[in-house]
Short mmCIF file of C-alpha atoms in Angstrom, two decimals:
data_model
loop_
_atom_site.label_atom_id
_atom_site.label_comp_id
_atom_site.label_asym_id
_atom_site.label_seq_id
_atom_site.Cartn_x
_atom_site.Cartn_y
_atom_site.Cartn_z
CA MET A 1 32.45 -23.18 -12.01
CA SER A 2 28.93 -24.53 -11.97
CA GLY A 3 25.75 -22.48 -11.75
CA THR A 4 23.47 -22.39 -8.73
CA SER A 5 19.75 -21.78 -8.52
CA THR A 6 18.48 -19.16 -6.10
CA SER A 7 15.41 -19.53 -3.88
CA ASP A 8 13.05 -18.25 -6.54
CA GLY A 9 14.40 -20.53 -9.27
CA HIS A 10 16.71 -18.18 -11.15
CA HIS A 11 19.97 -19.64 -12.39
CA ARG A 12 23.08 -17.64 -11.63
CA ARG A 13 26.08 -18.08 -13.91
CA GLY A 14 29.29 -18.56 -11.98
CA ALA A 15 27.72 -19.47 -8.66
CA ALA A 16 29.42 -22.28 -6.87
CA GLY A 17 27.87 -25.09 -4.91
CA THR A 18 29.70 -26.30 -1.85
CA GLY A 19 31.84 -28.58 -3.96
CA GLY A 20 32.23 -25.94 -6.68
CA ASP A 21 31.72 -28.47 -9.44
CA GLY A 22 28.24 -29.83 -8.89
CA SER A 23 29.72 -32.78 -7.03
CA GLY A 24 27.79 -34.95 -4.60
CA ALA A 25 29.54 -33.31 -1.65
CA GLY A 26 28.32 -29.93 -2.81
CA ASP A 27 24.77 -31.19 -3.21
CA CYS A 28 24.82 -32.69 0.27
CA GLY A 29 26.14 -29.45 1.72
CA GLN A 30 23.41 -27.38 0.13
CA ARG A 31 20.81 -29.90 1.28
CA ALA A 32 22.07 -29.48 4.84
CA VAL A 33 21.62 -25.72 4.56
CA ARG A 34 18.13 -26.09 3.08
CA GLU A 35 16.97 -28.55 5.72
CA VAL A 36 18.43 -26.83 8.79
CA LYS A 37 15.87 -25.77 11.40
CA ARG A 38 17.18 -22.32 12.36
CA VAL A 39 17.01 -19.93 9.39
CA LEU A 40 16.06 -16.34 8.64
CA ALA A 41 13.51 -17.39 6.00
CA ARG A 42 11.82 -20.58 4.89
CA PRO A 43 10.99 -20.20 1.17
CA SER A 44 8.97 -22.94 -0.48
CA ALA A 45 11.99 -23.92 -2.59
CA THR A 46 13.67 -25.17 0.60
CA MET A 47 10.64 -27.22 1.70
CA SER A 48 9.90 -30.84 0.93
CA LEU A 49 7.03 -31.83 -1.34
CA ARG A 50 5.21 -33.20 1.71
CA GLU A 51 5.60 -29.88 3.54
CA CYS A 52 4.34 -27.86 0.58
CA LEU A 53 1.30 -30.07 0.10
CA GLY A 54 0.55 -30.07 3.82
CA LEU A 55 0.76 -26.30 4.03
CA LEU A 56 -1.58 -25.86 1.06
CA ALA A 57 -4.09 -28.35 2.49
CA GLU A 58 -4.02 -26.52 5.82
CA GLN A 59 -4.41 -23.00 4.45
CA ALA A 60 -6.66 -23.48 1.40
CA PRO A 61 -9.96 -23.85 3.33
CA ARG A 62 -9.38 -20.47 4.96
CA ALA A 63 -8.51 -18.81 1.65
CA HIS A 64 -11.42 -19.92 -0.52
CA ASP A 65 -14.64 -21.94 -0.51
CA LEU A 66 -13.50 -25.44 -1.44
CA LEU A 67 -17.06 -26.64 -2.03
CA GLY A 68 -17.30 -24.48 -5.13
CA PRO A 69 -16.32 -25.65 -8.62
CA THR A 70 -12.71 -25.87 -9.66
CA ASP A 71 -11.25 -23.45 -12.19
CA THR A 72 -11.40 -24.02 -15.93
CA TYR A 73 -9.13 -21.97 -18.17
CA GLY A 74 -8.93 -19.08 -15.74
CA ASP A 75 -12.33 -18.75 -14.10
CA GLY A 76 -13.34 -19.55 -10.50
CA VAL A 77 -10.54 -19.23 -7.97
CA VAL A 78 -8.14 -17.88 -10.63
CA ALA A 79 -10.55 -15.05 -11.41
CA GLU A 80 -10.80 -14.35 -7.68
CA VAL A 81 -7.02 -13.85 -7.53
CA GLU A 82 -7.30 -11.41 -10.45
CA ARG A 83 -10.10 -9.44 -8.78
CA ARG A 84 -8.29 -9.24 -5.47
CA VAL A 85 -4.95 -8.11 -6.89
CA ALA A 86 -6.60 -5.52 -9.13
CA ALA A 87 -8.35 -4.06 -6.10
CA LEU A 88 -5.15 -4.01 -4.03
CA LEU A 89 -3.29 -2.17 -6.79
CA GLY A 90 -6.16 0.20 -7.59
CA LYS A 91 -6.36 -0.94 -11.22
CA GLU A 92 -9.41 -1.62 -13.40
CA ASP A 93 -8.52 -5.21 -14.21
CA ALA A 94 -5.85 -7.86 -13.77
CA ALA A 95 -4.81 -11.04 -15.60
CA PHE A 96 -3.25 -14.12 -14.05
CA PHE A 97 -0.16 -15.61 -15.73
CA PRO A 98 1.80 -18.79 -14.97
CA THR A 99 5.11 -16.86 -14.94
CA GLY A 100 6.31 -13.30 -14.62
CA THR A 101 8.50 -13.72 -17.70
CA MET A 102 5.44 -14.43 -19.82
CA ALA A 103 3.38 -11.74 -18.11
CA GLN A 104 5.83 -8.95 -18.81
CA GLN A 105 6.60 -9.99 -22.37
CA VAL A 106 2.88 -9.99 -23.11
CA VAL A 107 2.02 -6.67 -21.48
CA LEU A 108 5.00 -4.89 -23.04
CA ARG A 109 4.23 -6.42 -26.43
CA CYS A 110 0.68 -5.08 -26.13
CA TRP A 111 1.96 -1.60 -25.26
CA ALA A 112 4.38 -1.75 -28.21
CA GLU A 113 1.48 -2.46 -30.57
CA ARG A 114 -0.49 0.47 -29.16
CA THR A 115 2.37 2.99 -29.13
CA GLY A 116 3.92 1.88 -32.40
CA ASN A 117 7.34 1.75 -30.70
CA ARG A 118 8.98 -1.55 -29.69
CA HIS A 119 11.78 0.07 -27.66
CA VAL A 120 11.52 -0.65 -23.92
CA ALA A 121 13.70 1.60 -21.76
CA LEU A 122 15.03 -0.37 -18.79
CA HIS A 123 18.00 -0.88 -16.50
CA ALA A 124 20.81 -3.16 -17.68
CA LEU A 125 20.46 -5.13 -14.42
CA SER A 126 16.72 -5.60 -14.77
CA HIS A 127 15.13 -9.04 -14.85
CA PRO A 128 14.60 -9.35 -18.63
CA GLU A 129 18.25 -8.47 -19.28
CA VAL A 130 19.73 -10.80 -16.65
CA PHE A 131 17.42 -13.78 -16.20
CA GLU A 132 15.26 -14.32 -19.30
CA ALA A 133 17.65 -15.68 -21.96
CA ASP A 134 17.12 -12.67 -24.23
CA ALA A 135 13.42 -13.45 -24.52
CA PHE A 136 12.41 -9.84 -25.15
CA ARG A 137 14.33 -9.82 -28.43
CA ARG A 138 14.12 -13.45 -29.53
CA VAL A 139 10.50 -14.24 -28.63
CA SER A 140 8.57 -10.99 -28.44
CA GLY A 141 10.39 -8.78 -30.92
CA LEU A 142 10.96 -6.05 -28.34
CA SER A 143 14.07 -3.87 -28.34
CA PRO A 144 15.50 -3.20 -24.87
CA LEU A 145 17.04 0.26 -24.56
CA ARG A 146 19.42 0.30 -21.60
CA ILE A 147 19.16 3.45 -19.50
CA THR A 148 22.18 2.73 -17.29
CA GLY A 149 24.24 -0.16 -15.98
CA ALA A 150 25.15 1.54 -12.69
CA PRO A 151 24.11 -0.35 -9.52
CA ARG A 152 21.33 2.10 -8.67
CA GLN A 153 17.93 3.10 -9.98
CA PRO A 154 17.77 5.16 -13.21
CA THR A 155 17.45 8.92 -12.88
CA ALA A 156 14.94 11.24 -14.51
CA GLU A 157 17.77 13.02 -16.31
CA GLU A 158 18.93 9.73 -17.85
CA VAL A 159 15.41 8.99 -19.04
CA ARG A 160 15.05 12.46 -20.55
CA ASN A 161 18.42 12.18 -22.28
CA LEU A 162 17.99 8.76 -23.91
CA PRO A 163 19.08 9.25 -27.53
CA GLU A 164 16.24 7.21 -29.03
CA PRO A 165 12.47 7.37 -28.60
CA PHE A 166 10.90 4.53 -26.64
CA GLY A 167 7.36 3.29 -26.23
CA THR A 168 7.54 2.08 -22.63
CA LEU A 169 9.65 2.75 -19.57
CA MET A 170 10.01 -0.37 -17.41
CA LEU A 171 11.16 0.12 -13.82
CA GLU A 172 12.07 -2.83 -11.62
CA LEU A 173 10.97 -2.04 -8.07
CA PRO A 174 13.10 -2.95 -6.24
CA LEU A 175 16.13 -3.49 -8.49
CA ARG A 176 17.18 -6.93 -7.32
CA ASP A 177 20.65 -7.27 -8.80
CA ALA A 178 21.77 -3.97 -7.29
CA GLY A 179 20.80 -5.14 -3.79
CA TYR A 180 17.01 -4.81 -3.94
CA LEU A 181 17.35 -1.04 -4.27
CA LEU A 182 14.52 1.47 -4.49
CA PRO A 183 14.59 5.15 -5.40
CA ALA A 184 13.31 7.83 -3.04
CA TRP A 185 9.63 8.62 -3.56
CA ASP A 186 10.33 12.01 -5.15
CA GLU A 187 12.85 10.36 -7.49
CA LEU A 188 10.31 7.75 -8.55
CA VAL A 189 7.70 10.41 -9.26
CA GLU A 190 10.20 12.40 -11.31
CA VAL A 191 11.36 9.39 -13.33
CA THR A 192 7.80 8.49 -14.29
CA ARG A 193 7.13 12.14 -15.16
CA ALA A 194 10.22 12.14 -17.41
CA ALA A 195 8.89 9.12 -19.30
CA ARG A 196 5.52 10.76 -19.86
CA GLU A 197 7.24 13.90 -21.12
CA ARG A 198 8.55 11.63 -23.86
CA ASP A 199 5.06 10.26 -24.57
CA ALA A 200 5.98 6.85 -23.15
CA ILE A 201 3.95 4.35 -21.17
CA VAL A 202 5.18 3.45 -17.66
CA HIS A 203 5.25 -0.20 -16.55
CA PHE A 204 6.43 -1.40 -13.13
CA ASP A 205 8.19 -4.73 -12.78
CA GLY A 206 6.82 -4.95 -9.26
CA ALA A 207 7.58 -8.58 -8.51
CA ARG A 208 8.24 -7.44 -4.95
CA LEU A 209 6.09 -4.28 -5.00
CA PHE A 210 4.00 -5.15 -1.95
CA GLU A 211 7.01 -4.92 0.37
CA CYS A 212 8.03 -1.47 -0.95
CA THR A 213 5.43 0.37 1.15
CA THR A 214 7.74 0.75 4.16
CA HIS A 215 10.50 2.43 2.15
CA PHE A 216 8.14 4.76 0.31
CA GLY A 217 5.89 5.40 3.29
CA ARG A 218 2.85 5.03 1.04
CA PRO A 219 0.21 2.36 0.39
CA VAL A 220 0.77 0.05 -2.54
CA GLU A 221 -2.20 1.53 -4.42
CA GLU A 222 -0.54 4.96 -4.42
CA ILE A 223 2.73 3.48 -5.65
CA ALA A 224 0.98 1.54 -8.43
CA ALA A 225 -0.89 4.67 -9.49
CA LEU A 226 2.35 6.06 -10.95
CA ALA A 227 2.36 3.31 -13.60
CA ASP A 228 -0.01 2.41 -16.43
CA THR A 229 0.51 -1.30 -15.75
CA VAL A 230 2.05 -3.27 -12.92
CA TYR A 231 3.28 -6.85 -12.65
CA VAL A 232 3.43 -8.55 -9.25
CA SER A 233 4.69 -12.00 -8.33
CA LEU A 234 2.51 -14.35 -6.31
CA TYR A 235 5.35 -16.43 -4.90
CA LYS A 236 8.49 -14.35 -4.33
CA SER A 237 7.31 -12.76 -1.09
CA LEU A 238 3.73 -13.95 -0.80
CA GLY A 239 4.77 -17.59 -0.51
CA GLY A 240 2.57 -18.91 -3.31
CA LEU A 241 3.58 -21.90 -5.39
CA SER A 242 4.11 -19.82 -8.55
CA GLY A 243 2.29 -17.37 -10.77
CA ALA A 244 2.06 -13.68 -11.53
CA VAL A 245 -0.53 -10.99 -12.19
CA VAL A 246 -0.52 -8.00 -14.55
CA ALA A 247 -2.86 -5.18 -13.59
CA GLY A 248 -3.91 -2.11 -15.56
CA PRO A 249 -6.71 -0.61 -17.67
CA HIS A 250 -9.40 -3.09 -18.67
CA PRO A 251 -8.99 -2.88 -22.48
CA LEU A 252 -5.24 -3.49 -22.24
CA VAL A 253 -5.64 -6.37 -19.76
CA GLU A 254 -8.25 -7.97 -22.02
CA GLU A 255 -5.70 -7.86 -24.82
CA THR A 256 -3.09 -9.54 -22.60
CA ARG A 257 -5.50 -12.44 -22.10
CA ILE A 258 -5.52 -13.07 -25.85
CA TRP A 259 -1.72 -13.03 -25.98
CA ARG A 260 -1.54 -15.20 -22.85
CA HIS A 261 -3.37 -17.87 -24.85
CA ARG A 262 -1.00 -17.42 -27.80
CA TYR A 263 2.02 -17.79 -25.52
CA GLY A 264 0.67 -21.05 -24.08
CA GLY A 265 -0.44 -19.60 -20.76
CA ARG A 266 -4.12 -20.55 -20.94
CA ILE A 267 -3.94 -23.56 -18.62
CA PHE A 268 -6.87 -25.90 -17.91
CA HIS A 269 -6.50 -26.12 -14.10
CA GLN A 270 -4.48 -23.72 -11.94
CA PHE A 271 -6.32 -24.01 -8.64
CA PRO A 272 -3.34 -25.16 -6.51
CA VAL A 273 -1.37 -22.07 -7.56
CA ALA A 274 -4.37 -19.78 -7.18
CA LEU A 275 -5.27 -21.14 -3.74
CA SER A 276 -1.68 -20.71 -2.56
CA ALA A 277 -1.74 -17.13 -3.87
CA LEU A 278 -4.93 -16.28 -1.95
CA ALA A 279 -3.47 -17.89 1.17
CA GLY A 280 -0.29 -15.86 0.72
CA LEU A 281 -2.24 -12.62 0.36
CA ASP A 282 -4.01 -13.41 3.65
CA ARG A 283 -0.95 -14.66 5.52
CA GLU A 284 2.07 -12.78 4.21
CA LEU A 285 0.81 -9.45 2.90
CA PRO A 286 -0.04 -8.02 6.36
CA ARG A 287 3.35 -9.13 7.72
CA LEU A 288 5.63 -7.69 5.05
CA PRO A 289 6.22 -4.38 6.92
CA GLU A 290 7.27 -6.44 9.96
CA TYR A 291 9.71 -8.42 7.83
CA VAL A 292 11.22 -5.22 6.41
CA ALA A 293 11.66 -3.73 9.86
CA HIS A 294 13.35 -6.87 11.18
CA ALA A 295 15.56 -7.14 8.09
CA ARG A 296 17.07 -3.80 9.06
CA THR A 297 17.84 -5.17 12.53
CA VAL A 298 19.36 -8.31 11.00
CA ALA A 299 21.48 -6.30 8.54
CA ARG A 300 22.97 -4.23 11.38
CA ALA A 301 23.71 -7.37 13.36
CA ILE A 302 25.40 -9.05 10.37
CA ALA A 303 27.64 -6.03 9.86
CA GLN A 304 28.47 -6.01 13.56
CA GLY A 305 29.27 -9.72 13.45
CA PHE A 306 31.75 -9.21 10.62
CA ALA A 307 33.39 -6.36 12.52
CA ASP A 308 33.59 -8.38 15.74
CA ALA A 309 35.07 -11.32 13.84
CA GLY A 310 37.88 -9.07 12.63
CA LEU A 311 37.16 -9.13 8.91
CA GLY A 312 39.12 -6.44 7.12
CA TRP A 313 36.39 -5.88 4.53
CA SER A 314 32.75 -6.85 4.14
CA ARG A 315 29.64 -5.19 2.79
CA VAL A 316 25.94 -5.29 3.49
CA GLN A 317 24.17 -3.84 0.46
CA PRO A 318 22.32 -1.63 1.08
CA GLU A 319 23.47 -0.78 4.60
CA VAL A 320 19.83 -0.16 5.55
CA PRO A 321 17.72 -2.61 3.51
CA HIS A 322 14.94 -1.11 1.40
CA ILE A 323 12.82 -4.27 1.63
CA HIS A 324 13.21 -7.52 3.59
CA GLN A 325 15.97 -8.75 1.25
CA PHE A 326 19.52 -7.52 0.74
CA GLN A 327 22.99 -8.59 -0.40
CA VAL A 328 26.10 -9.54 1.59
CA TRP A 329 29.57 -9.36 0.02
CA LEU A 330 32.76 -11.00 1.37
CA PRO A 331 36.36 -11.24 0.08
CA PHE A 332 36.51 -15.04 -0.24
CA ALA A 333 35.94 -17.62 -2.95
CA ALA A 334 32.37 -18.91 -3.17
CA ASP A 335 33.50 -22.49 -2.55
CA ARG A 336 34.92 -21.59 0.86
CA LEU A 337 31.83 -19.66 1.88
CA ASN A 338 29.43 -22.38 0.77
CA ASP A 339 31.54 -24.94 2.62
CA ALA A 340 31.44 -22.82 5.78
CA ALA A 341 27.66 -22.45 5.48
CA ALA A 342 27.20 -26.21 5.05
CA ARG A 343 29.39 -27.03 8.06
CA GLN A 344 27.62 -24.45 10.20
CA ALA A 345 24.28 -25.99 9.25
CA GLU A 346 25.44 -29.55 9.90
CA GLU A 347 27.27 -28.87 13.16
CA SER A 348 25.18 -26.15 14.82
CA GLY A 349 21.74 -26.43 13.23
CA VAL A 350 21.95 -22.78 12.14
CA ALA A 351 22.10 -21.29 8.63
CA VAL A 352 22.58 -17.55 8.89
CA PHE A 353 23.45 -17.49 5.18
CA GLN A 354 20.94 -19.86 3.70
CA MET A 355 21.28 -19.12 -0.01
CA PRO A 356 24.33 -20.07 -2.09
CA TRP A 357 27.27 -17.71 -2.46
CA TRP A 358 28.49 -16.92 -5.97
CA GLU A 359 31.26 -14.92 -7.61
CA PRO A 360 30.03 -12.20 -9.98
CA GLY A 361 33.44 -12.08 -11.69
CA LEU A 362 34.49 -8.52 -10.91
CA PRO A 363 36.24 -7.71 -8.74
CA PRO A 364 37.98 -11.13 -8.60
CA GLY A 365 38.02 -12.94 -5.29
CA ILE A 366 34.75 -11.37 -4.11
CA SER A 367 31.56 -13.36 -3.50
CA LEU A 368 28.04 -12.39 -2.61
CA THR A 369 24.83 -13.92 -1.37
CA GLU A 370 21.29 -12.75 -0.75
CA VAL A 371 19.62 -12.64 2.65
CA THR A 372 15.85 -12.79 3.12
CA VAL A 373 14.09 -12.19 6.42
CA SER A 374 10.55 -13.49 6.82
CA ALA A 375 8.46 -15.24 9.46
CA ALA A 376 11.14 -17.82 10.31
CA GLY A 377 13.60 -15.06 11.17
CA LEU A 378 11.45 -12.94 13.45
CA ASP A 379 12.54 -14.78 16.59
CA TRP A 380 16.24 -14.06 15.96
CA ASP A 381 17.44 -11.16 18.08
CA SER A 382 20.49 -9.03 17.26
CA ALA A 383 22.82 -10.95 19.56
CA GLU A 384 21.87 -14.29 18.02
CA VAL A 385 22.47 -13.00 14.50
CA ARG A 386 25.79 -11.45 15.51
CA ASP A 387 26.96 -14.68 17.22
CA ALA A 388 25.95 -16.81 14.23
CA VAL A 389 27.91 -14.52 11.89
CA VAL A 390 31.01 -14.67 14.09
CA ASP A 391 30.73 -18.48 14.11
CA PHE A 392 30.32 -18.49 10.32
CA VAL A 393 33.47 -16.39 9.82
CA ARG A 394 35.41 -18.70 12.12
CA ARG A 395 34.48 -21.64 9.90
CA ILE A 396 35.69 -19.93 6.69
CA GLY A 397 39.31 -20.46 7.68
CA ARG A 398 38.98 -24.08 8.75
#
């Protein structure tokens, strides 16, 4: 069964396209889903090159003074992104990176040098363990120490009871592969305290940290204050073209800039990415709480649609989304679900499940997809979501 890329470019093993084998029919089906007009989100990966360029040209003049000089190796507009993110997170300094994979390898490598311990305590479902081709070990010489593989956040007790010492605790907030799950605030405080009891540094993989404020009921600066360093993505929820930022104490961030150069991340011009990041901070950041609130409405309506369609089993994970993204599980092969999604898009102009379905392997016969709710989905009311889900289920059996 062929792999399928998700909206943010990650490749999922075992995910099926509509044809299940990478065939032309499957590609056409996925294109129909991407290009449909009625969706719950419109990520840049589903937009045409013309649309992306047009959006950047429209928004860039409002985000930054375009009469100023362009960037050169990280100054100018790139430095402005660094200053703005550092201020938002309440950190002394921040460094821009072309990718989050590079950013986190670099910052954790720097902490390993300072602590003298290359063990990084993390969840088995965290991004470096699932999506980065074993880069921690093979490229950066780090040694991941898995806290747990359970589909939930690690507990303070598990951190305290790890059998080996570790230099850094890395927490992915939210934990994407468990359904974009977050701990309770008190649990997060206790987990970070447990790491410090073991003389460890705390680093947040906060690719989607900005949208965690609703769940925690606290501003992002207060959340970030629990960690020594924080990584945030500039495209996953902010709608930028790409890029990432690591924020933390100035001496450590200065060191990451040296390693960024060594890893090949000192790029001559990055102004399109930086401009899109500034535009995303202006446009998307204030709306993220609205997206989270509506995602909870959408999740309830999806569950109701499955019940009304007479499905014997389905799952929305988590039942009440922690951010504006969540998982949906159904007891059908991925090929059938992707085919149903493609036909719904082609015949009705609606894609309630926009991203590909895939089969994780266990239990057999079960598939899942991810749902994101952003600006494009705010005009869907509960009844419309419910009706679209009932229509989708009807197409599974055709």
